[in-house]
Coordinates of C-alpha atoms in Angstrom, one line a residue:
G987 CA 151.5 37.9 -80.2
Y988 CA 154.3 36.8 -82.5
L989 CA 155.4 40.3 -83.2
Q990 CA 158.6 39.7 -85.2
E991 CA 156.8 37.2 -87.4
G992 CA 153.9 39.6 -87.9
I993 CA 156.3 42.4 -88.9
S994 CA 158.1 40.2 -91.4
L995 CA 154.8 39.1 -93.0
A996 CA 153.6 42.7 -93.2
E997 CA 156.9 43.8 -94.9
Q998 CA 156.6 40.9 -97.4
L999 CA 153.0 42.0 -98.2
L1000 CA 154.0 45.7 -98.6
R1001 CA 156.6 44.8 -101.2
Q1002 CA 153.8 43.5 -103.4
S1003 CA 152.6 45.9 -106.1
N1004 CA 149.0 44.6 -106.4
L1005 CA 147.8 45.7 -103.0
T1006 CA 144.7 47.9 -102.8
P1007 CA 145.2 51.3 -101.0
A1008 CA 143.1 50.0 -98.2
Q1009 CA 145.2 46.9 -97.8
R1010 CA 148.5 48.9 -97.9
E1011 CA 147.2 51.3 -95.3
T1012 CA 146.2 48.4 -93.0
F1013 CA 149.5 46.7 -93.3
L1014 CA 151.5 49.9 -92.7
H1015 CA 149.6 50.6 -89.5
R1016 CA 149.8 46.9 -88.4
R1017 CA 153.5 46.9 -88.9
A1018 CA 153.9 50.3 -87.0
D1019 CA 151.8 49.1 -84.1
A1020 CA 153.7 45.8 -83.9
I1021 CA 157.1 47.6 -83.9
F1022 CA 155.8 50.0 -81.2
T1023 CA 154.5 47.1 -79.1
M1024 CA 157.8 45.2 -79.4
Y1025 CA 160.0 48.1 -78.4
R1026 CA 157.7 50.2 -76.1
N1027 CA 159.8 49.3 -73.0
E1028 CA 162.9 50.7 -74.7
P1029 CA 161.6 53.7 -76.6
E1030 CA 164.8 55.7 -76.5
K1031 CA 166.9 52.8 -77.9
Y1032 CA 164.4 52.1 -80.7
F1033 CA 163.2 55.7 -81.2
K1034 CA 164.0 55.8 -84.9
E1035 CA 162.4 52.5 -85.7
I1036 CA 159.1 53.4 -83.9
M1037 CA 158.9 56.9 -85.3
D1038 CA 159.8 56.0 -88.9
S1039 CA 157.3 53.2 -89.1
S1040 CA 154.5 55.4 -87.7
S1041 CA 155.4 58.3 -89.9
V1042 CA 155.2 56.2 -93.0
A1043 CA 151.8 54.9 -92.0
V1044 CA 150.5 58.4 -91.2
N1045 CA 151.7 59.9 -94.4
F1046 CA 150.2 57.2 -96.6
N1047 CA 146.7 58.6 -95.9
S1048 CA 146.5 61.8 -93.9
R1049 CA 142.7 61.3 -93.3
S1050 CA 142.8 57.7 -92.1
P1051 CA 141.1 57.1 -88.7
R1052 CA 144.0 54.8 -87.9
N1053 CA 146.2 57.9 -87.6
A1054 CA 144.8 58.5 -84.1
G1055 CA 146.7 55.5 -82.8
A1056 CA 149.8 56.6 -84.6
W1057 CA 149.7 60.1 -83.2
L1058 CA 149.3 58.6 -79.7
R1059 CA 152.3 56.2 -80.2
M1060 CA 154.5 59.0 -81.5
G1061 CA 153.6 61.3 -78.6
Y1062 CA 154.2 58.5 -76.1
V1063 CA 157.6 57.6 -77.5
N1064 CA 158.7 61.3 -77.4
L1065 CA 157.5 61.6 -73.8
K1066 CA 159.5 58.5 -72.8
S1067 CA 162.5 60.0 -74.6
G1068 CA 162.3 63.3 -72.8
N1069 CA 160.9 65.3 -75.7
A1070 CA 157.9 66.8 -73.9
Y1071 CA 157.2 69.6 -76.4
E1072 CA 157.3 67.2 -79.4
A1073 CA 155.0 64.8 -77.5
E1074 CA 152.5 67.6 -76.8
A1075 CA 152.5 68.5 -80.5
Y1076 CA 151.6 64.9 -81.5
F1077 CA 148.9 64.7 -78.8
T1078 CA 147.5 68.0 -80.1
L1079 CA 147.2 66.6 -83.6
L1080 CA 145.4 63.6 -82.2
R1081 CA 142.9 65.8 -80.3
Q1082 CA 142.3 68.2 -83.1
Q1083 CA 141.9 65.6 -85.9
F1084 CA 140.1 62.9 -83.8
P1085 CA 138.4 64.7 -80.9
K1086 CA 136.0 61.8 -80.3
D1087 CA 138.6 59.0 -80.5
E1088 CA 138.9 56.8 -77.5
T1089 CA 142.6 57.4 -77.3
V1090 CA 142.2 61.1 -76.6
P1091 CA 141.9 60.7 -72.8
L1092 CA 144.9 58.4 -72.8
S1093 CA 147.0 61.3 -74.3
Y1094 CA 146.2 63.4 -71.2
Y1095 CA 146.9 60.5 -68.9
Y1096 CA 150.3 60.0 -70.5
M1097 CA 151.1 63.6 -70.1
G1098 CA 150.0 63.5 -66.4
D1099 CA 152.1 60.5 -65.8
Y1100 CA 155.1 62.2 -67.3
Q1101 CA 154.6 65.4 -65.2
Y1102 CA 154.3 63.2 -62.1
E1103 CA 157.6 61.5 -62.8
Q1104 CA 159.2 64.8 -63.4
G1105 CA 157.9 66.1 -60.1
N1106 CA 155.6 68.7 -61.7
L1107 CA 152.8 67.8 -59.4
N1108 CA 150.4 70.7 -60.1
D1109 CA 150.6 70.0 -63.9
A1110 CA 150.2 66.3 -63.3
A1111 CA 147.1 66.9 -61.2
L1112 CA 145.5 69.1 -63.9
Q1113 CA 146.1 66.4 -66.6
F1114 CA 144.7 63.6 -64.4
M1115 CA 141.8 65.7 -63.3
Y1116 CA 140.9 66.6 -66.8
V1117 CA 140.5 62.9 -67.7
V1118 CA 138.3 62.2 -64.6
Q1119 CA 136.1 65.2 -65.2
E1120 CA 135.8 65.3 -69.0
F1121 CA 135.9 61.6 -69.8
P1122 CA 134.2 59.9 -66.8
D1123 CA 133.1 56.9 -68.9
S1124 CA 136.4 56.3 -70.5
R1125 CA 138.2 53.1 -69.6
Y1126 CA 141.2 55.3 -68.7
S1127 CA 139.2 57.3 -66.1
R1128 CA 140.0 54.9 -63.4
D1129 CA 143.8 55.0 -64.0
A1130 CA 143.7 58.8 -64.1
A1131 CA 141.8 58.8 -60.8
L1132 CA 144.6 56.7 -59.3
G1133 CA 147.2 59.0 -60.7
L1134 CA 145.3 62.0 -59.2
T1135 CA 145.2 60.2 -55.8
R1136 CA 149.0 59.6 -55.9
T1137 CA 149.6 63.2 -56.9
F1138 CA 147.5 64.7 -54.1
Y1139 CA 149.1 62.3 -51.6
R1140 CA 152.6 63.3 -52.7
Q1141 CA 151.5 66.9 -52.3
G1142 CA 150.4 66.3 -48.8
L1143 CA 146.7 66.9 -49.7
Y1144 CA 145.5 63.8 -47.9
D1145 CA 141.9 64.8 -47.6
K1146 CA 141.6 65.4 -51.3
A1147 CA 143.5 62.2 -52.1
Y1148 CA 141.1 60.3 -49.9
E1149 CA 138.1 61.7 -51.6
V1150 CA 139.4 60.5 -55.0
I1151 CA 140.4 57.0 -53.9
D1152 CA 137.1 56.7 -52.1
Y1153 CA 135.4 57.5 -55.4
V1154 CA 137.5 54.9 -57.2
E1155 CA 136.7 52.2 -54.6
K1156 CA 133.0 52.9 -54.7
R1157 CA 132.7 53.1 -58.4
W1158 CA 134.9 50.1 -59.1
P1159 CA 134.5 48.0 -55.9
R1160 CA 136.1 44.9 -57.3
Y1161 CA 139.1 46.6 -58.9
Y1162 CA 141.3 45.3 -56.1
L1163 CA 140.9 41.7 -57.5
D1164 CA 142.7 42.8 -60.6
Y1165 CA 145.1 45.3 -59.1
T1166 CA 145.6 44.6 -55.4
P1167 CA 148.0 47.6 -54.8
V1168 CA 144.9 49.8 -54.9
L1169 CA 144.2 48.6 -51.4
S1170 CA 147.6 49.7 -50.2
L1171 CA 147.0 53.1 -51.7
L1172 CA 143.6 53.3 -50.1
G1173 CA 145.0 52.3 -46.8
D1174 CA 147.8 54.9 -46.9
T1175 CA 145.5 57.6 -48.0
A1176 CA 142.8 56.8 -45.4
Y1177 CA 145.4 56.6 -42.7
R1178 CA 146.8 60.1 -43.6
A1179 CA 143.3 61.5 -43.8
R1180 CA 142.6 60.2 -40.3
Q1181 CA 140.1 57.6 -41.5
S1182 CA 141.6 54.9 -39.3
D1183 CA 138.8 52.2 -39.6
R1184 CA 138.8 52.5 -43.3
A1185 CA 142.6 52.3 -43.4
R1186 CA 142.7 49.2 -41.1
E1187 CA 140.1 47.4 -43.3
A1188 CA 142.0 48.2 -46.5
Y1189 CA 145.4 47.2 -45.1
W1190 CA 144.2 43.9 -43.7
R1191 CA 142.5 43.0 -47.0
Y1192 CA 145.7 43.9 -48.9
Y1193 CA 147.9 42.0 -46.5
N1194 CA 145.7 38.9 -46.5
L1195 CA 145.7 38.9 -50.3
N1196 CA 149.5 39.6 -50.5
P1197 CA 151.2 38.4 -47.3
D1198 CA 154.6 38.2 -49.2
S1199 CA 154.3 41.5 -51.0
T1200 CA 157.4 43.8 -51.0
D1201 CA 155.7 46.2 -48.7
A1202 CA 154.1 43.6 -46.3
D1203 CA 156.5 44.7 -43.5
T1204 CA 155.4 48.3 -43.7
I1205 CA 151.7 47.3 -43.9
L1206 CA 152.0 45.2 -40.7
T1207 CA 153.7 48.0 -38.8
R1208 CA 151.2 50.6 -40.0
L1209 CA 148.4 48.3 -38.8
G1210 CA 150.1 48.1 -35.4
D1211 CA 150.2 51.9 -35.4
I1212 CA 146.5 52.1 -36.1
Y1213 CA 145.7 49.7 -33.3
F1214 CA 148.0 51.6 -31.0
T1215 CA 146.4 55.0 -31.7
Q1216 CA 142.9 53.4 -31.3
K1217 CA 144.0 52.2 -27.8
Y1218 CA 143.9 48.5 -28.8
R1219 CA 147.4 47.9 -27.2
N1220 CA 147.3 44.1 -27.1
A1221 CA 146.4 44.0 -30.8
A1222 CA 149.1 46.5 -31.6
V1223 CA 151.7 44.4 -29.7
H1224 CA 150.6 41.3 -31.5
V1225 CA 150.9 42.9 -34.9
Y1226 CA 154.3 44.5 -34.1
E1227 CA 155.6 41.1 -32.9
E1228 CA 154.5 39.5 -36.1
A1229 CA 156.3 42.2 -38.2
V1230 CA 159.5 41.6 -36.2
R1231 CA 159.2 37.8 -36.5
R1232 CA 158.5 37.9 -40.3
F1233 CA 160.7 40.8 -41.3
P1234 CA 163.5 41.3 -38.8
D1235 CA 165.8 43.0 -41.4
K1236 CA 163.3 45.1 -43.2
N1237 CA 162.2 48.7 -42.4
G1238 CA 158.8 47.6 -41.1
G1239 CA 160.3 45.0 -38.8
I1240 CA 162.9 47.4 -37.5
I1241 CA 160.3 50.1 -36.8
A1242 CA 158.1 47.6 -35.1
M1243 CA 161.0 46.6 -32.9
M1244 CA 161.4 50.3 -31.9
R1245 CA 157.7 50.5 -31.2
L1246 CA 157.9 47.5 -28.8
A1247 CA 161.0 48.8 -27.1
E1248 CA 159.7 52.3 -26.6
N1249 CA 156.0 51.2 -25.9
S1250 CA 154.9 54.2 -28.0
I1251 CA 155.1 55.8 -31.5
N1252 CA 157.9 58.4 -31.7
D1253 CA 158.3 59.2 -35.4
T1254 CA 159.1 62.9 -34.6
P1255 CA 160.7 62.6 -31.2
T1256 CA 161.7 65.5 -28.9
L1257 CA 164.2 65.4 -26.1
A1258 CA 161.5 66.0 -23.4
R1259 CA 159.3 63.3 -24.9
M1260 CA 162.0 60.7 -25.0
F1261 CA 163.0 61.3 -21.4
R1262 CA 159.4 60.4 -20.5
V1263 CA 159.6 57.4 -22.7
F1264 CA 162.8 56.1 -21.0
K1265 CA 161.2 56.3 -17.6
Q1266 CA 158.6 53.6 -18.4
P1267 CA 158.9 49.9 -17.5
Y1268 CA 159.6 47.7 -20.5
N1269 CA 159.7 44.1 -21.5
L1270 CA 162.4 45.0 -24.1
P1271 CA 164.5 47.9 -22.9
P1272 CA 165.0 50.6 -25.5
A1273 CA 168.8 50.4 -25.1
E1274 CA 168.8 46.7 -26.2
A1275 CA 166.9 47.6 -29.3
Y1276 CA 169.2 50.6 -30.0
R1277 CA 172.3 48.4 -29.6
K1278 CA 170.9 45.9 -32.1
L1279 CA 170.1 48.6 -34.6
L1280 CA 173.6 50.1 -34.2
K1281 CA 175.3 46.7 -34.6
D1282 CA 173.2 45.2 -37.4
F1283 CA 172.1 48.3 -39.3

């Protein structure tokens, strides 16, 4: 883990004239990998350092199996720097020269993630789906399935998204212990796919594991909505009140306050609907909630 020290030692060794070709190849790739690891969060800033070190390593022995990792690194850095065509060229070299290498599915995942961030959701879905279908036993298949779930969800294809996240949850049932946000994603997807019981279970598990997460306010209010639509009004009120108590200044708490004031869920209100709402008796009059919202927010 001492990357700078490792790079310095590798460079000292590479200056020696008595290295065997195998040793020189090893140290070139170790140095390139360490440079990439050290700068991978700032690929644009250190683009030249990463690319130069990997190019030198690749050119030393064009048939080395270590080149698979170098092609992947070079493709990744180009993607993060906005050079999608160059990245695809490096990924193609990886796939052509090392079709059985374990990094091949990762190249498709990287491209899918890039397309997702660019808003090219159809292209992203194709990349993620290819990993899930063609490399089901790869260690990257799970991440690709999550990427596919998010892509379908963002496209509004909630039933498809639910099918994929259900597959993830059943194949890797303890994944949430390592990555708890998968429960939030499962809850969101199940809720949109009208699988209310499954959504409620996932949301509660997520909230109990992460009561102070950044989206805990939204999770509580969504749980209240589920109880409300399932006609468990007392449970809904209890959860809404907890959201207001814990998160009075966050979106979830504000929405929960609106739910309590209006005694209903009105995310897409109409004038006729709201006239009926205002005729109901309330513990907290809607006008009081609206004045607070106007004053404080």
